[in-house]
Coordinates of C-alpha atoms in Angstrom, one line a residue:
Chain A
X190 CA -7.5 -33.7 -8.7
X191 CA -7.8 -34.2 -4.7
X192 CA -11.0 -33.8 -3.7
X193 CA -10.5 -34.8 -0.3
X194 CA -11.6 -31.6 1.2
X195 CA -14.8 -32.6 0.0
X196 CA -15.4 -35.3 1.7
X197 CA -14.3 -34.5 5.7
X198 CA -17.4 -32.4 5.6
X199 CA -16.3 -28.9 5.7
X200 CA -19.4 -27.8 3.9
X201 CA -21.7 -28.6 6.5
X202 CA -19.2 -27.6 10.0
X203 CA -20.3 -25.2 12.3
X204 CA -18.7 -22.0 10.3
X205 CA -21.7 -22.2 8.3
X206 CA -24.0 -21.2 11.3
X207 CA -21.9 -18.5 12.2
X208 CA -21.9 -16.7 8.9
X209 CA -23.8 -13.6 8.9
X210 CA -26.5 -13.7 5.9
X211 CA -25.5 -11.1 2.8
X212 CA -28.0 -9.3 1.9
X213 CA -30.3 -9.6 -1.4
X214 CA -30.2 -6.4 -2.2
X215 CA -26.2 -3.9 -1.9
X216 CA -26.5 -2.4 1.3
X217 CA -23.7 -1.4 3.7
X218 CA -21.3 -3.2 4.9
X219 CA -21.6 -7.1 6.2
X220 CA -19.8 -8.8 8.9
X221 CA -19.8 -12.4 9.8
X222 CA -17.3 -15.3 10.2
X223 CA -14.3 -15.8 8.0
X224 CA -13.6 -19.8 8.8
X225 CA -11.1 -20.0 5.9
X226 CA -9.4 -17.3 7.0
X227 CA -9.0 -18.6 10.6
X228 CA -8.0 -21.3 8.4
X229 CA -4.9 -20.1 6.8
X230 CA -3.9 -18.5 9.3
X231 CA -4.1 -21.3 11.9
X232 CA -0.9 -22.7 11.6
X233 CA 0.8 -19.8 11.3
X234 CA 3.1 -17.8 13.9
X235 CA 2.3 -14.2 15.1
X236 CA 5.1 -12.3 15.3
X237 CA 6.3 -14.1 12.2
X238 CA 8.0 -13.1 9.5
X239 CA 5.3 -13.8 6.4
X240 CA 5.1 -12.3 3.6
X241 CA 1.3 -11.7 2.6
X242 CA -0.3 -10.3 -1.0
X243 CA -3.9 -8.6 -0.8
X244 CA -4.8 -8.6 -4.4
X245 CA -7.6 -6.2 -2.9
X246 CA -7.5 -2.5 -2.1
X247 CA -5.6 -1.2 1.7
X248 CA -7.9 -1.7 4.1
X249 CA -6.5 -0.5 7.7
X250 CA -8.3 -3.2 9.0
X251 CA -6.8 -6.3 7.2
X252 CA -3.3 -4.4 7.8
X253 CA -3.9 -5.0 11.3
X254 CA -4.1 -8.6 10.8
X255 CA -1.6 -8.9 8.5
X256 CA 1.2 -6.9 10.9
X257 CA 0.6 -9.8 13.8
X258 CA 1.9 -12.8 11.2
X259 CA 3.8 -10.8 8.3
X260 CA 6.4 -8.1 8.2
X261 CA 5.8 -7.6 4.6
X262 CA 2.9 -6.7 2.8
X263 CA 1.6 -5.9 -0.5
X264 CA -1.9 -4.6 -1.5
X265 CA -2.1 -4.8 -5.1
X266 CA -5.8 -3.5 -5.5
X267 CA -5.7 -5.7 -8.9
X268 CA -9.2 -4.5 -9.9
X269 CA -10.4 -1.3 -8.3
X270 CA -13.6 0.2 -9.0
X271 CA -13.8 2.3 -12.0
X272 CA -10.9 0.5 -13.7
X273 CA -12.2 -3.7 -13.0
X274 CA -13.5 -2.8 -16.5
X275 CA -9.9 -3.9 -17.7
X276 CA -10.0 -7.0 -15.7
X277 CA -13.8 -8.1 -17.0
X278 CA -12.6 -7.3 -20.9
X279 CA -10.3 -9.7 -22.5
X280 CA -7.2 -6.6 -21.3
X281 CA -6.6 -8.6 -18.8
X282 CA -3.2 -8.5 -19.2
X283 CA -3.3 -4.4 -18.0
X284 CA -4.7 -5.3 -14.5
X285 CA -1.8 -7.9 -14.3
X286 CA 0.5 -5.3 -14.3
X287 CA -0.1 -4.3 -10.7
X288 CA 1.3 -7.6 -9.5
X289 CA 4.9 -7.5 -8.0
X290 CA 7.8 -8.6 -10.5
X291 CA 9.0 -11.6 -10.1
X292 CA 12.3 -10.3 -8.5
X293 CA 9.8 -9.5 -5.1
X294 CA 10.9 -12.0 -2.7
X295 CA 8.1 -15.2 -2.8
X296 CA 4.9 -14.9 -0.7
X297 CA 3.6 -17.1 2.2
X298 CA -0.4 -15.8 1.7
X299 CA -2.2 -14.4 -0.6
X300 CA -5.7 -12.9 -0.1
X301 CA -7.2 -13.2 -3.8
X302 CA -11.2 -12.5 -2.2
X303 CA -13.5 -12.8 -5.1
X304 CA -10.9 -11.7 -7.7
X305 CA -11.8 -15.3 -10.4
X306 CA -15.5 -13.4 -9.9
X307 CA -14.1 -9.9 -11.0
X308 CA -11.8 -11.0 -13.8
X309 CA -13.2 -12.4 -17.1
X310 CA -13.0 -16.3 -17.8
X311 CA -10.0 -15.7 -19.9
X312 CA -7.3 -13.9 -17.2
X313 CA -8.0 -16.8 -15.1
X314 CA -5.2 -18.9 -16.1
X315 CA -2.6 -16.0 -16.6
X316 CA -3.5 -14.9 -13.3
X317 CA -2.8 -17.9 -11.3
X318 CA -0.3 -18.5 -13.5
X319 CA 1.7 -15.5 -11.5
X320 CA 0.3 -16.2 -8.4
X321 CA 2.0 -19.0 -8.2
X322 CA 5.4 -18.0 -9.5
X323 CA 4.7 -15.1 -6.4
X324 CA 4.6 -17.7 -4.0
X325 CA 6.8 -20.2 -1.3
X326 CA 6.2 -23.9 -2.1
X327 CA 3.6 -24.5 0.5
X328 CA 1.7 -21.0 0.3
X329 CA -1.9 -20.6 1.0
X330 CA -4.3 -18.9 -1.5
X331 CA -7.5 -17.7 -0.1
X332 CA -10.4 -17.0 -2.1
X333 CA -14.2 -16.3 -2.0
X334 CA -16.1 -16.9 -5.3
X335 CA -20.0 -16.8 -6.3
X336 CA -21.4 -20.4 -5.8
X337 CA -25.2 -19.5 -6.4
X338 CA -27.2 -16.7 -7.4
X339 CA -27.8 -15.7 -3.9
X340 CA -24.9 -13.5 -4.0
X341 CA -24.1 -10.1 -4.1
X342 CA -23.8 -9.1 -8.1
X343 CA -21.4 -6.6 -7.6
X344 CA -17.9 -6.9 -6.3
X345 CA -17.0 -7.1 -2.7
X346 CA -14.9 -5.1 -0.7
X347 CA -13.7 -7.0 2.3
X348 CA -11.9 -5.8 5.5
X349 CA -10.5 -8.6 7.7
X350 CA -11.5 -7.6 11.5
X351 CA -9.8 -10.0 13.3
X352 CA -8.2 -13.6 12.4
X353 CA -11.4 -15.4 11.5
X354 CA -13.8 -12.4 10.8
X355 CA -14.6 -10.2 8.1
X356 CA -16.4 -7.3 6.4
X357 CA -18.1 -7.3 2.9
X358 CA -19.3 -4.3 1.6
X359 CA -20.8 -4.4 -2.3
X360 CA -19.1 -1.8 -4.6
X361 CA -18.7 -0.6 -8.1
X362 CA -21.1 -1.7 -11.4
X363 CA -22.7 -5.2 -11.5
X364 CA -20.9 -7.8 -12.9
X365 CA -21.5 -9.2 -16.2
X366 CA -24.0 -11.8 -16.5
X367 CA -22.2 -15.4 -15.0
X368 CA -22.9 -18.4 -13.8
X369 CA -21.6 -19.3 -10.2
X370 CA -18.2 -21.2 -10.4
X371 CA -18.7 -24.5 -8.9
X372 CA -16.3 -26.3 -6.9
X373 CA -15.1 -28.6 -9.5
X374 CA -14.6 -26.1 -11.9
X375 CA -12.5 -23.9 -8.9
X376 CA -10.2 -26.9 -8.1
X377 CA -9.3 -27.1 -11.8
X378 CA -8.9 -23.6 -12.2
X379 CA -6.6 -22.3 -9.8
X380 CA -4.2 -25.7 -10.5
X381 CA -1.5 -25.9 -8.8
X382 CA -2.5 -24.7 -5.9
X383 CA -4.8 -27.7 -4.3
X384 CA -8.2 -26.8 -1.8
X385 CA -7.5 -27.6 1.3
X386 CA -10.4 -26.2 3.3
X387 CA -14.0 -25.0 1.7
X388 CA -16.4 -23.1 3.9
X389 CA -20.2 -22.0 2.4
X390 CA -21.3 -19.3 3.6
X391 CA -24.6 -17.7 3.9
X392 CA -25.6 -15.5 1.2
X393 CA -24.6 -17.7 -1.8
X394 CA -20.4 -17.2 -1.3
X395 CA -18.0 -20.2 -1.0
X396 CA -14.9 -19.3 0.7
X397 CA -11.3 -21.5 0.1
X398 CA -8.0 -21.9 1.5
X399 CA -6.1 -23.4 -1.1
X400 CA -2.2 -24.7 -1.0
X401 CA 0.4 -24.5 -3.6
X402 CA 1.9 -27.8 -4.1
Chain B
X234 CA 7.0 30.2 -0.3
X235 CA 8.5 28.8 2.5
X236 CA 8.0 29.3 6.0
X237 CA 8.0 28.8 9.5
X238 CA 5.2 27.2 11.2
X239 CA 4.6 28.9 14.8
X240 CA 6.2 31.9 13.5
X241 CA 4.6 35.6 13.6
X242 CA 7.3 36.4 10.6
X243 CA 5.1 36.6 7.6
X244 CA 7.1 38.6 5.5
X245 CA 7.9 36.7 2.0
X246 CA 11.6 35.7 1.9
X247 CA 13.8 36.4 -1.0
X248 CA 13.9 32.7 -3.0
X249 CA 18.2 33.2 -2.4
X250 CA 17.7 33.0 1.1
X251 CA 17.6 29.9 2.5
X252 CA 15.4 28.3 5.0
X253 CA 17.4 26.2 7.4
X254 CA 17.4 25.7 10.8
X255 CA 20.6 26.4 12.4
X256 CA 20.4 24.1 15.8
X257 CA 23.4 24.0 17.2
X258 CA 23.7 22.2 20.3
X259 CA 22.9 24.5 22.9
X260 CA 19.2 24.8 21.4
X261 CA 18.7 21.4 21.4
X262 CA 15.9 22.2 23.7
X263 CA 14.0 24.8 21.4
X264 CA 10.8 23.4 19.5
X265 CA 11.6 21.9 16.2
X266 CA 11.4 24.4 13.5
X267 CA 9.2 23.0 10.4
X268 CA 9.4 24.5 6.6
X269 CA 6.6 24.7 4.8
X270 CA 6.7 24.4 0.9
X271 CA 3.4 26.1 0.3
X272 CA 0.9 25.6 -2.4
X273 CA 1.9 27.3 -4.6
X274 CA 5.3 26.3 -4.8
X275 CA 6.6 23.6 -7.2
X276 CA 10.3 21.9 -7.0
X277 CA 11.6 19.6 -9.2
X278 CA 15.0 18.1 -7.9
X279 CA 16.5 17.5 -4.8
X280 CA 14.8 18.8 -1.1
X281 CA 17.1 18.2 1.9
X282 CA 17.7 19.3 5.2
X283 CA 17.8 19.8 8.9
X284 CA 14.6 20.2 9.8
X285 CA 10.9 19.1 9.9
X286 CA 9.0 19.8 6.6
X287 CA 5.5 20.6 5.3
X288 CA 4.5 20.1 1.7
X289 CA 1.9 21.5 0.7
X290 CA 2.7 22.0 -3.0
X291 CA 4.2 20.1 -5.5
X292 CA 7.6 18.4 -5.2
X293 CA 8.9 15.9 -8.1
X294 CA 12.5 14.3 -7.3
X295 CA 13.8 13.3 -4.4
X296 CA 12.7 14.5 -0.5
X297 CA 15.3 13.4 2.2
X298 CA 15.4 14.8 5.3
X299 CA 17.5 12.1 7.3
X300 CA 16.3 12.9 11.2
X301 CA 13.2 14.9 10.9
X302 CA 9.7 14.7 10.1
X303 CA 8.4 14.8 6.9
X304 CA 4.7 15.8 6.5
X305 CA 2.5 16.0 2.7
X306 CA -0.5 18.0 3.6
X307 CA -3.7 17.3 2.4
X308 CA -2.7 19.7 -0.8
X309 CA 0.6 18.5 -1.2
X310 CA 1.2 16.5 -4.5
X311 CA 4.5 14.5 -4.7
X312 CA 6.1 12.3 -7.2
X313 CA 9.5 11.7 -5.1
X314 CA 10.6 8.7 -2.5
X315 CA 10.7 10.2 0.6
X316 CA 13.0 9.6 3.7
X317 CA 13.2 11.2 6.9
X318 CA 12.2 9.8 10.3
X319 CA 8.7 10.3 10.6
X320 CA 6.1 10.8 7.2
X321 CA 3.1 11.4 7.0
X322 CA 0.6 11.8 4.4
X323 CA -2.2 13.5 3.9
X324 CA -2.0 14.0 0.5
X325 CA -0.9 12.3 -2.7
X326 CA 2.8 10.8 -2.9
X327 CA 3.7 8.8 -5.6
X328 CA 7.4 7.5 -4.5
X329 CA 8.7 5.0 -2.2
X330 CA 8.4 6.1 1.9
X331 CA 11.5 5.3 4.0
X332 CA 10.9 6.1 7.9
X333 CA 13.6 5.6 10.5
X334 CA 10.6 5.6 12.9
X335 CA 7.0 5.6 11.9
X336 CA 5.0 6.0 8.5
X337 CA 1.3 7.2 8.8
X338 CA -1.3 7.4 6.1
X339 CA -4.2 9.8 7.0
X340 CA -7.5 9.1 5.7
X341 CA -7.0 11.4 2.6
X342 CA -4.0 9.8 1.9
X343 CA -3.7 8.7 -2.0
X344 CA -0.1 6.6 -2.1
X345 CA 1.7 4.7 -4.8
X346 CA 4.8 3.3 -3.6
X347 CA 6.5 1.1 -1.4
X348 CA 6.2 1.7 2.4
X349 CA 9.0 1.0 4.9
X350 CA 9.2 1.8 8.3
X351 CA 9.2 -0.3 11.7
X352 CA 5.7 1.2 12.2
X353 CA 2.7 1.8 9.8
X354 CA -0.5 3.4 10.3
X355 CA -3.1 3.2 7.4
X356 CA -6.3 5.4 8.6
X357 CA -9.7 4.4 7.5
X358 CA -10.2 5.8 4.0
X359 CA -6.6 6.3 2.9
X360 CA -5.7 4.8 -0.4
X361 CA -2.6 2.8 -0.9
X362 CA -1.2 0.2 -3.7
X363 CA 1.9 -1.0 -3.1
X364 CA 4.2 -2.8 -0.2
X365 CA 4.5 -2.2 3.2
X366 CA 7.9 -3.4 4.9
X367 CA 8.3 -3.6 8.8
X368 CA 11.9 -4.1 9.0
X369 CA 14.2 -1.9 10.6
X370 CA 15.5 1.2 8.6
X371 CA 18.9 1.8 8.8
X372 CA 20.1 4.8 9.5
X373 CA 21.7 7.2 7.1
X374 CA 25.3 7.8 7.4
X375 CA 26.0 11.5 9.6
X376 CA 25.8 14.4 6.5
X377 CA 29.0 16.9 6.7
X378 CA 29.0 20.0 8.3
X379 CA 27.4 22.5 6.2
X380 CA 30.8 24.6 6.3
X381 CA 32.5 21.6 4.7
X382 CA 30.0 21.5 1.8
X383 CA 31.4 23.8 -1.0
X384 CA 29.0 26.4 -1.5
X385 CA 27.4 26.3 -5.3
X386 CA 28.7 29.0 -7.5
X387 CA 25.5 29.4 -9.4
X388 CA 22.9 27.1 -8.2
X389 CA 20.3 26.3 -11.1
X390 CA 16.6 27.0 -10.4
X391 CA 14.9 24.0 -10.3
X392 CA 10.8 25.4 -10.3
X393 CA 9.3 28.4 -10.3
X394 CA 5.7 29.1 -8.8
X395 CA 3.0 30.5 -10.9
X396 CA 3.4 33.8 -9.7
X397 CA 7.2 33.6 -11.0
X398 CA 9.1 33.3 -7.8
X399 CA 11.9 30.5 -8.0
X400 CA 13.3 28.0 -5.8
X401 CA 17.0 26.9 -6.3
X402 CA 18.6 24.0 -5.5
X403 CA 20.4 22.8 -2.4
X404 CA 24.2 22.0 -2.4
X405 CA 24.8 18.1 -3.0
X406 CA 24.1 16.2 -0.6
X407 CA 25.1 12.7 0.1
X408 CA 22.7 9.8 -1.6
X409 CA 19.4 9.2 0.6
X410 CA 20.1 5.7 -0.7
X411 CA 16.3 5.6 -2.5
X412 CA 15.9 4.1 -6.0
X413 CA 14.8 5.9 -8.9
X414 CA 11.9 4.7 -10.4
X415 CA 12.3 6.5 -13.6
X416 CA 14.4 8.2 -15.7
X417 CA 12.5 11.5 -15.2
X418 CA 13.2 11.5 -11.6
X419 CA 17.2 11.0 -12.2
X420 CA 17.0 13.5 -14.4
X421 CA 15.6 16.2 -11.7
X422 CA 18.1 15.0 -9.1
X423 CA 21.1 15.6 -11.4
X424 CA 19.6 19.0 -12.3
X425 CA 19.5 19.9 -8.9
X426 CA 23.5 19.1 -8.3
X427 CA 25.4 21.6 -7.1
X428 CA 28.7 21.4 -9.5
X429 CA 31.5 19.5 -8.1

């Protein structure tokens, strides 16, 4: 596996001083930098004619984003709170079912956040596993996993503000008991996309922009 | 039942007399009449027509209103697609949206469905799962005069409010073009077919 993104030193650029710091303990919501997002959406065209997949709830704000580069849109809200239950247990076949069929015309983005966090060990594979047959040759995945026990417990809600900041807000139960997934284990996991660009931020969350080969 | 917003007529209508807005063109310059289906009100089938509509009930089948607005208040509870020119939602809509102009989502929107419309609002707080398209929206081919419409012999009723009033259905109207998205809902629509 390519682990070139490794080595030109993203970890230590300058997105990781702009990060705002998440907090210990739930509070309201966070803002600070998204780099990966500014990442992803770097080479792409406003006005353009994307097609982008929030596997997270609507949030207004991200719409905005989304309407300068896409004219269509999906939020899937794979895992909301009350029902991520599902997604956690070994059902997670049920929270699949709010992805698009494969008939839906092939995606250009898709904002996972810190779905591989939310969904048990087990839905991993099946999940990418459609994510990929959703998607252009050449789409970008972007996601935000746990890499330390730093971070928040519970699952995020994030809000995009602009093209390369965002919102995190903690919400719903704890999740279960995990250790953080490390880089390795996220390059083999979300196969065939390939990391292009890794950011840490503060507050113990990594944030990548992968690329489906 | 339904009525007139910005009317002083309060005075229950007879469910056999329908609510449309005759606009010919010399009132083109008269405010737009709105119905309301109020809350107490439940249709299953087909709702259609010439004029902007408030739901505030329930409505489960088909809502095309071609040119005008189409509002679900914040009590309004619909399991239909939805056309017209301008929606918006304030309640709960489970159905496709089609807008020739503009969608909006208030805050205490609760939506499953697909959006389209060249414009989209989502307010702070309102919930939504599905797709949003941007495209154009074409518009719907001009519906006949009402004259030319054959007048239903003996219209079914197609729901009944809880204190037993009825609505009845509309005369056919020419396909809104919107998917079903179950076999209950193509059910309701035939029911509410006016016999050839």
């Amino acid at each position: 596996m390519p682990l070139g993104w490794l080595r030109f030193g993203e970890w230590g650029g300058s997105a990781r001083e702009e990060v705002s710091v998440a907090p210990h303990d739930p509070g309201p919501a966070v803002e600070g930098a998204a780099p990966g997002v500014a990442a992803l959406f770097d080479r792409s065209r406003e006005e353009g004619q994307h097609a982008i997949l929030d596997l997270g709830p609507a949030a207004p704000g991200s719409f905005e984003v989304y309407r300068r580069f896409a004219r269509r849109v999906r939020f899937v809200d794979l895992c909301p709170p009350g029902e991520c239950e599902e997604a956690l247990g070994r059902a997670w076949d049920s929270a699949l079912r709010f992805l698009p069929g494969a008939s839906d015309e092939p995606y250009d983005h898709i904002f996972g956040w810190d779905i591989l966090d939310r969904m048990a060990p087990c839905g991993h594979r099946p999940l990418i596993d459609r994510l990929s047959g959703l998607s252009r040759p050449g789409a970008r995945l972007h996601l935000i996993v746990r890499a330390s026990s730093e971070a928040p417990r519970r699952p995020l809600r994030f809000t995009l503000t602009s093209t390369d900041r965002m919102t995190y807000e903690p919400v719903g139960e704890p999740l279960p008991e995990r250790g953080p997934i490390l880089p390795a284990e996220v390059e083999r996991l979300i196969d065939p996309f390939v990391v292009d660009r890794a950011f840490t931020l503060k507050g113990g969350l990594r944030e990548y922009v992968a690329i489906l080969r | 039942m339904w009525k007139r917003d910005g009317t002083q007529d309060e005075t229950p209508r007879t469910p056999r007399e329908p609510e449309r807005s005759e606009r010919p063109a010399e009132h083109a310059h008269t405010p737009v009449e709105r119905a309301t289906i109020g809350r107490s009100i439940r249709i299953r089938g087909e709702v259609s027509g010439d004029e902007d509509l408030l739901i505030q009930g329930e409505v489960d089948g088909t809502v095309s209103l071609g040119e005008h607005a189409v509002t679900v208040g914040s009590e309004g509870e619909v399991k239909a697609d939805i056309t017209g020119r301008l929606i918006t939602v304030e309640g709960r809509v489970e159905g496709d949206l089609t807008a020739l102009e503009q969608i909006i989502l208030r805050g205490s929107a609760r939506v499953d469905g697909d959006l389209k419309a060249p414009r989209v609002v989502l307010e702070d707080g309102a919930r939504f799962r599905g797709g949003v398209d941007m495209g154009e929206v074409a518009r719907p081919a001009a519906r006949p005069e009402r004259a030319d419409v054959p007048p239903a012999k003996a219209p079914p009723a197609i729901g009944s409010a809880p204190n037993g009033k009825s609505k009845e259905a509309e005369p056919a109207k020419p396909s809104s073009g919107s998917k079903d998205r179950s076999g209950d809902k193509a059910g309701a629509r035939a029911a509410g077919a006016a016999p050839a």
